[in-house]
mmCIF file of C-alpha atoms in Angstrom:
data_model
loop_
_atom_site.group_PDB
_atom_site.id
_atom_site.type_symbol
_atom_site.label_atom_id
_atom_site.label_comp_id
_atom_site.label_asym_id
_atom_site.label_seq_id
_atom_site.Cartn_x
_atom_site.Cartn_y
_atom_site.Cartn_z
ATOM 1 C CA ASN A 1 94.692 81.670 107.536
ATOM 2 C CA ALA A 2 98.414 81.039 107.516
ATOM 3 C CA GLY A 3 100.511 83.045 105.130
ATOM 4 C CA VAL A 4 103.004 81.704 102.637
ATOM 5 C CA MET A 5 105.293 79.301 104.449
ATOM 6 C CA GLN A 6 108.838 78.708 103.337
ATOM 7 C CA ASN A 7 111.274 76.268 104.857
ATOM 8 C CA PRO A 8 113.911 76.093 105.838
ATOM 9 C CA ARG A 9 114.580 79.736 106.701
ATOM 10 C CA HIS A 10 118.305 79.166 106.501
ATOM 11 C CA LEU A 11 120.105 76.488 104.539
ATOM 12 C CA VAL A 12 123.829 75.853 104.378
ATOM 13 C CA ARG A 13 125.200 73.589 101.707
ATOM 14 C CA ARG A 14 128.692 72.661 100.592
ATOM 15 C CA ARG A 15 129.631 73.125 96.968
ATOM 16 C CA GLY A 16 128.362 70.225 94.898
ATOM 17 C CA GLN A 17 125.492 69.325 97.226
ATOM 18 C CA GLU A 18 121.808 69.659 96.449
ATOM 19 C CA ALA A 19 119.529 72.304 97.926
ATOM 20 C CA ARG A 20 115.774 71.818 98.257
ATOM 21 C CA LEU A 21 113.634 74.814 99.112
ATOM 22 C CA ARG A 22 109.986 74.369 100.000
ATOM 23 C CA CYS A 23 107.058 76.720 99.673
ATOM 24 C CA SER A 24 103.513 76.176 100.888
ATOM 25 C CA PRO A 25 101.230 78.802 99.361
ATOM 26 C CA MET A 26 98.436 80.541 101.188
ATOM 27 C CA LYS A 27 95.266 78.527 101.539
ATOM 28 C CA GLY A 28 93.215 78.774 98.390
ATOM 29 C CA HIS A 29 96.139 79.990 96.265
ATOM 30 C CA SER A 30 97.060 77.901 93.259
ATOM 31 C CA HIS A 31 99.716 80.134 91.704
ATOM 32 C CA VAL A 32 103.294 80.143 92.951
ATOM 33 C CA TYR A 33 106.216 82.342 91.971
ATOM 34 C CA TRP A 34 109.859 81.941 92.920
ATOM 35 C CA TYR A 35 112.229 84.903 93.102
ATOM 36 C CA ARG A 36 115.889 85.205 93.949
ATOM 37 C CA GLN A 37 117.534 88.170 95.608
ATOM 38 C CA LEU A 38 121.290 88.320 95.313
ATOM 39 C CA PRO A 39 123.186 90.546 97.743
ATOM 40 C CA GLU A 40 122.680 94.239 96.956
ATOM 41 C CA GLU A 41 120.232 93.428 94.155
ATOM 42 C CA GLY A 42 116.490 93.413 93.617
ATOM 43 C CA LEU A 43 114.093 90.546 93.209
ATOM 44 C CA LYS A 44 114.729 88.499 90.098
ATOM 45 C CA PHE A 45 111.934 86.326 88.747
ATOM 46 C CA MET A 46 112.778 82.672 88.356
ATOM 47 C CA VAL A 47 109.670 80.619 87.702
ATOM 48 C CA TYR A 48 105.872 80.773 87.797
ATOM 49 C CA LEU A 49 103.906 77.603 88.461
ATOM 50 C CA GLN A 50 100.361 76.469 88.853
ATOM 51 C CA LYS A 51 99.408 73.116 90.262
ATOM 52 C CA GLU A 52 101.277 70.477 88.237
ATOM 53 C CA ASN A 53 102.227 72.995 85.543
ATOM 54 C CA ILE A 54 105.152 75.279 84.847
ATOM 55 C CA ILE A 55 103.712 78.422 83.278
ATOM 56 C CA ASP A 56 106.840 80.516 82.834
ATOM 57 C CA GLU A 57 110.391 79.450 83.634
ATOM 58 C CA SER A 58 112.136 82.158 81.669
ATOM 59 C CA GLY A 59 114.099 83.287 84.729
ATOM 60 C CA MET A 60 115.448 79.891 85.652
ATOM 61 C CA PRO A 61 119.098 79.119 84.902
ATOM 62 C CA LYS A 62 119.246 76.493 82.179
ATOM 63 C CA GLU A 63 121.177 73.986 84.239
ATOM 64 C CA ARG A 64 121.016 72.671 87.802
ATOM 65 C CA PHE A 65 117.765 74.470 88.699
ATOM 66 C CA SER A 66 114.307 72.923 88.615
ATOM 67 C CA ALA A 67 110.945 73.617 90.171
ATOM 68 C CA GLU A 68 107.735 71.738 90.698
ATOM 69 C CA PHE A 69 104.329 72.306 92.240
ATOM 70 C CA PRO A 70 102.674 68.926 92.629
ATOM 71 C CA LYS A 71 98.987 68.308 93.036
ATOM 72 C CA GLU A 72 99.555 67.585 96.710
ATOM 73 C CA GLY A 73 102.195 69.205 98.855
ATOM 74 C CA PRO A 74 104.409 72.251 98.634
ATOM 75 C CA SER A 75 106.212 73.736 95.692
ATOM 76 C CA ILE A 76 109.864 72.721 95.571
ATOM 77 C CA LEU A 77 112.764 74.666 94.124
ATOM 78 C CA ARG A 78 115.679 72.316 93.618
ATOM 79 C CA ILE A 79 119.250 73.347 92.985
ATOM 80 C CA GLN A 80 121.657 70.584 92.099
ATOM 81 C CA GLN A 81 125.430 70.762 92.523
ATOM 82 C CA VAL A 82 125.297 74.137 94.218
ATOM 83 C CA VAL A 83 128.045 76.687 93.658
ATOM 84 C CA ARG A 84 129.034 79.754 95.679
ATOM 85 C CA GLY A 85 127.155 82.007 93.267
ATOM 86 C CA ASP A 86 123.873 80.333 94.246
ATOM 87 C CA SER A 87 124.122 81.938 97.682
ATOM 88 C CA ALA A 88 121.121 84.240 97.891
ATOM 89 C CA ALA A 89 117.737 84.747 99.468
ATOM 90 C CA TYR A 90 115.033 82.791 97.663
ATOM 91 C CA PHE A 91 111.489 84.060 98.017
ATOM 92 C CA CYS A 92 108.278 82.332 97.143
ATOM 93 C CA ALA A 93 105.030 84.170 96.520
ATOM 94 C CA SER A 94 101.517 82.937 95.896
ATOM 95 C CA SER A 95 98.402 84.424 94.407
ATOM 96 C CA ALA A 96 94.810 83.346 94.016
ATOM 97 C CA GLU A 97 94.448 84.213 90.378
ATOM 98 C CA GLN A 98 96.479 84.882 87.296
ATOM 99 C CA GLY A 99 97.781 88.420 87.546
ATOM 100 C CA GLY A 100 95.516 91.298 88.451
ATOM 101 C CA THR A 101 95.827 90.540 92.130
ATOM 102 C CA GLU A 102 98.554 90.867 94.647
ATOM 103 C CA ALA A 103 101.022 88.104 95.340
ATOM 104 C CA PHE A 104 101.865 87.370 98.950
ATOM 105 C CA PHE A 105 105.417 86.502 99.877
ATOM 106 C CA GLY A 106 106.928 84.083 102.304
ATOM 107 C CA GLN A 107 109.800 85.059 104.560
ATOM 108 C CA GLY A 108 112.348 83.519 102.261
ATOM 109 C CA THR A 109 115.048 80.902 102.476
ATOM 110 C CA ARG A 110 118.577 82.176 102.803
ATOM 111 C CA LEU A 111 120.896 79.753 101.064
ATOM 112 C CA THR A 112 124.572 79.872 101.881
ATOM 113 C CA VAL A 113 126.990 77.760 99.877
ATOM 114 C CA VAL A 114 130.299 77.153 101.590
ATOM 115 C CA ASP B 1 116.391 93.357 80.350
ATOM 116 C CA GLN B 2 114.947 95.343 83.232
ATOM 117 C CA GLN B 3 111.315 96.095 82.382
ATOM 118 C CA VAL B 4 110.642 97.790 85.708
ATOM 119 C CA LYS B 5 113.158 100.319 86.963
ATOM 120 C CA GLN B 6 113.643 102.179 90.184
ATOM 121 C CA ASN B 7 116.397 104.647 89.481
ATOM 122 C CA SER B 8 116.870 105.904 93.026
ATOM 123 C CA PRO B 9 118.539 103.272 95.171
ATOM 124 C CA SER B 10 117.989 105.302 98.319
ATOM 125 C CA LEU B 11 115.952 108.183 99.720
ATOM 126 C CA SER B 12 116.097 110.032 103.038
ATOM 127 C CA VAL B 13 113.156 112.030 104.332
ATOM 128 C CA GLN B 14 112.448 113.901 107.537
ATOM 129 C CA GLU B 15 109.700 112.505 109.745
ATOM 130 C CA GLY B 16 106.360 114.131 108.994
ATOM 131 C CA ARG B 17 107.315 115.105 105.442
ATOM 132 C CA ILE B 18 106.240 113.438 102.222
ATOM 133 C CA SER B 19 108.174 110.500 100.754
ATOM 134 C CA ILE B 20 107.924 110.048 96.995
ATOM 135 C CA LEU B 21 109.234 106.847 95.483
ATOM 136 C CA ASN B 22 109.371 106.553 91.734
ATOM 137 C CA CYS B 23 109.178 103.688 89.296
ATOM 138 C CA ASP B 24 109.375 103.512 85.506
ATOM 139 C CA TYR B 25 108.423 100.672 83.217
ATOM 140 C CA THR B 26 108.969 99.896 79.579
ATOM 141 C CA ASN B 27 106.254 97.401 78.669
ATOM 142 C CA SER B 28 102.998 99.112 77.691
ATOM 143 C CA MET B 29 101.187 95.791 78.105
ATOM 144 C CA PHE B 30 101.489 95.930 81.899
ATOM 145 C CA ASP B 31 98.014 96.349 83.347
ATOM 146 C CA TYR B 32 98.519 95.932 87.087
ATOM 147 C CA PHE B 33 101.041 97.616 89.344
ATOM 148 C CA LEU B 34 101.974 96.990 92.937
ATOM 149 C CA TRP B 35 104.200 98.332 95.686
ATOM 150 C CA TYR B 36 105.853 96.120 98.261
ATOM 151 C CA LYS B 37 107.732 96.987 101.414
ATOM 152 C CA LYS B 38 110.583 94.871 102.684
ATOM 153 C CA TYR B 39 112.386 94.831 105.998
ATOM 154 C CA PRO B 40 115.769 93.102 106.340
ATOM 155 C CA ALA B 41 115.597 89.317 106.680
ATOM 156 C CA GLU B 42 111.871 89.310 105.897
ATOM 157 C CA GLY B 43 109.816 88.704 102.791
ATOM 158 C CA PRO B 44 108.261 91.603 100.884
ATOM 159 C CA THR B 45 104.877 92.721 102.199
ATOM 160 C CA PHE B 46 102.180 93.915 99.854
ATOM 161 C CA LEU B 47 101.406 97.591 100.356
ATOM 162 C CA ILE B 48 99.137 98.966 97.658
ATOM 163 C CA SER B 49 98.216 98.299 94.043
ATOM 164 C CA ILE B 50 96.643 100.012 91.080
ATOM 165 C CA SER B 51 94.998 98.786 87.922
ATOM 166 C CA SER B 52 95.852 100.404 84.610
ATOM 167 C CA ILE B 53 92.285 101.662 84.299
ATOM 168 C CA LYS B 54 92.928 104.040 87.193
ATOM 169 C CA ASP B 55 95.418 106.828 87.702
ATOM 170 C CA LYS B 56 95.304 107.036 91.481
ATOM 171 C CA ASN B 57 94.674 104.732 94.402
ATOM 172 C CA GLU B 58 94.768 105.818 98.017
ATOM 173 C CA ASP B 59 94.982 103.804 101.221
ATOM 174 C CA GLY B 60 95.542 105.797 104.386
ATOM 175 C CA ARG B 61 98.951 107.460 104.258
ATOM 176 C CA PHE B 62 99.842 105.680 101.020
ATOM 177 C CA THR B 63 98.847 106.850 97.548
ATOM 178 C CA VAL B 64 99.957 105.372 94.259
ATOM 179 C CA PHE B 65 99.813 107.439 91.082
ATOM 180 C CA LEU B 66 99.971 105.980 87.603
ATOM 181 C CA ASN B 67 100.888 107.949 84.489
ATOM 182 C CA LYS B 68 100.410 105.539 81.616
ATOM 183 C CA SER B 69 101.572 107.918 78.905
ATOM 184 C CA ALA B 70 104.868 108.392 80.713
ATOM 185 C CA LYS B 71 105.010 104.746 81.845
ATOM 186 C CA HIS B 72 105.628 105.982 85.324
ATOM 187 C CA LEU B 73 104.209 105.291 88.734
ATOM 188 C CA SER B 74 104.951 106.745 92.099
ATOM 189 C CA LEU B 75 104.231 105.991 95.719
ATOM 190 C CA HIS B 76 103.533 108.879 98.069
ATOM 191 C CA ILE B 77 103.750 108.388 101.813
ATOM 192 C CA VAL B 78 102.463 111.259 103.896
ATOM 193 C CA PRO B 79 103.217 111.917 106.639
ATOM 194 C CA SER B 80 106.333 109.752 106.701
ATOM 195 C CA GLN B 81 107.068 107.881 109.909
ATOM 196 C CA PRO B 82 110.288 106.226 111.148
ATOM 197 C CA GLY B 83 108.569 102.829 110.892
ATOM 198 C CA ASP B 84 108.267 103.402 107.152
ATOM 199 C CA SER B 85 112.039 102.958 106.824
ATOM 200 C CA ALA B 86 112.426 99.910 104.579
ATOM 201 C CA VAL B 87 113.163 98.909 101.012
ATOM 202 C CA TYR B 88 110.275 99.552 98.647
ATOM 203 C CA PHE B 89 109.824 97.520 95.480
ATOM 204 C CA CYS B 90 107.479 98.358 92.669
ATOM 205 C CA ALA B 91 106.152 95.528 90.532
ATOM 206 C CA ALA B 92 104.130 95.192 87.364
ATOM 207 C CA SER B 93 102.274 92.391 85.691
ATOM 208 C CA ILE B 94 100.334 91.538 82.599
ATOM 209 C CA THR B 95 97.181 89.731 83.643
ATOM 210 C CA GLY B 96 97.900 86.063 83.448
ATOM 211 C CA ASN B 97 101.648 86.347 83.741
ATOM 212 C CA GLN B 98 104.439 86.819 86.195
ATOM 213 C CA PHE B 99 105.215 89.850 88.303
ATOM 214 C CA TYR B 100 108.235 91.939 87.301
ATOM 215 C CA PHE B 101 110.022 93.757 90.106
ATOM 216 C CA GLY B 102 112.209 96.818 90.217
ATOM 217 C CA THR B 103 115.517 96.786 92.089
ATOM 218 C CA GLY B 104 114.121 98.625 95.089
ATOM 219 C CA THR B 105 114.525 101.988 96.824
ATOM 220 C CA SER B 106 115.763 102.076 100.388
ATOM 221 C CA LEU B 107 113.768 104.688 102.311
ATOM 222 C CA THR B 108 115.112 106.155 105.538
ATOM 223 C CA VAL B 109 112.788 108.342 107.576
ATOM 224 C CA ILE B 110 114.789 110.503 109.940
ATOM 225 C CA PRO B 111 113.134 111.206 113.315
#
């Protein structure tokens, strides 16, 4: 049973380009969470999704950021027109149920904007 | 608005002694608490959890204590081992909602 898979592990983008981060949850998990870790900071919640639904996006910046979790395929975190401040490690986690159980994390995607 | 706080950014402990990592929260609606361990360049790994109906949960060398009246939880590692050196995050959730994480405590176990 593969764990949470994130790709790519490392992503370099020039300012103004788009970044697409992918997350395949653990088998049987239908809940996905995205977190961002800026240098020297903790994990900041961004968005919580279930299949085809955004449950909570209170941590998402209002502009340039979007997320989806389609019926088929991985969850995608999309950052348009990236800026240097978007450079961070982005972690995806999945869980089997709503709360009350642990969420399992992927190894993260380290985004560097140059 | 940081609902889960880890006020000690770092902790150093001698090998074989007890490590105590602390975590405070502000939202009394939280009903599930977790600890994660994170090595550099890796994702957080689930360590241990506790439901709000309990005040203690033990798993081998790891024990989590929950004091609901004080809105405080702690992770005890005994005996501490050098391989325990990592960043530890506490997290809390309200059933049906997202997980809120603290900012982490970097534990160094000195051989």
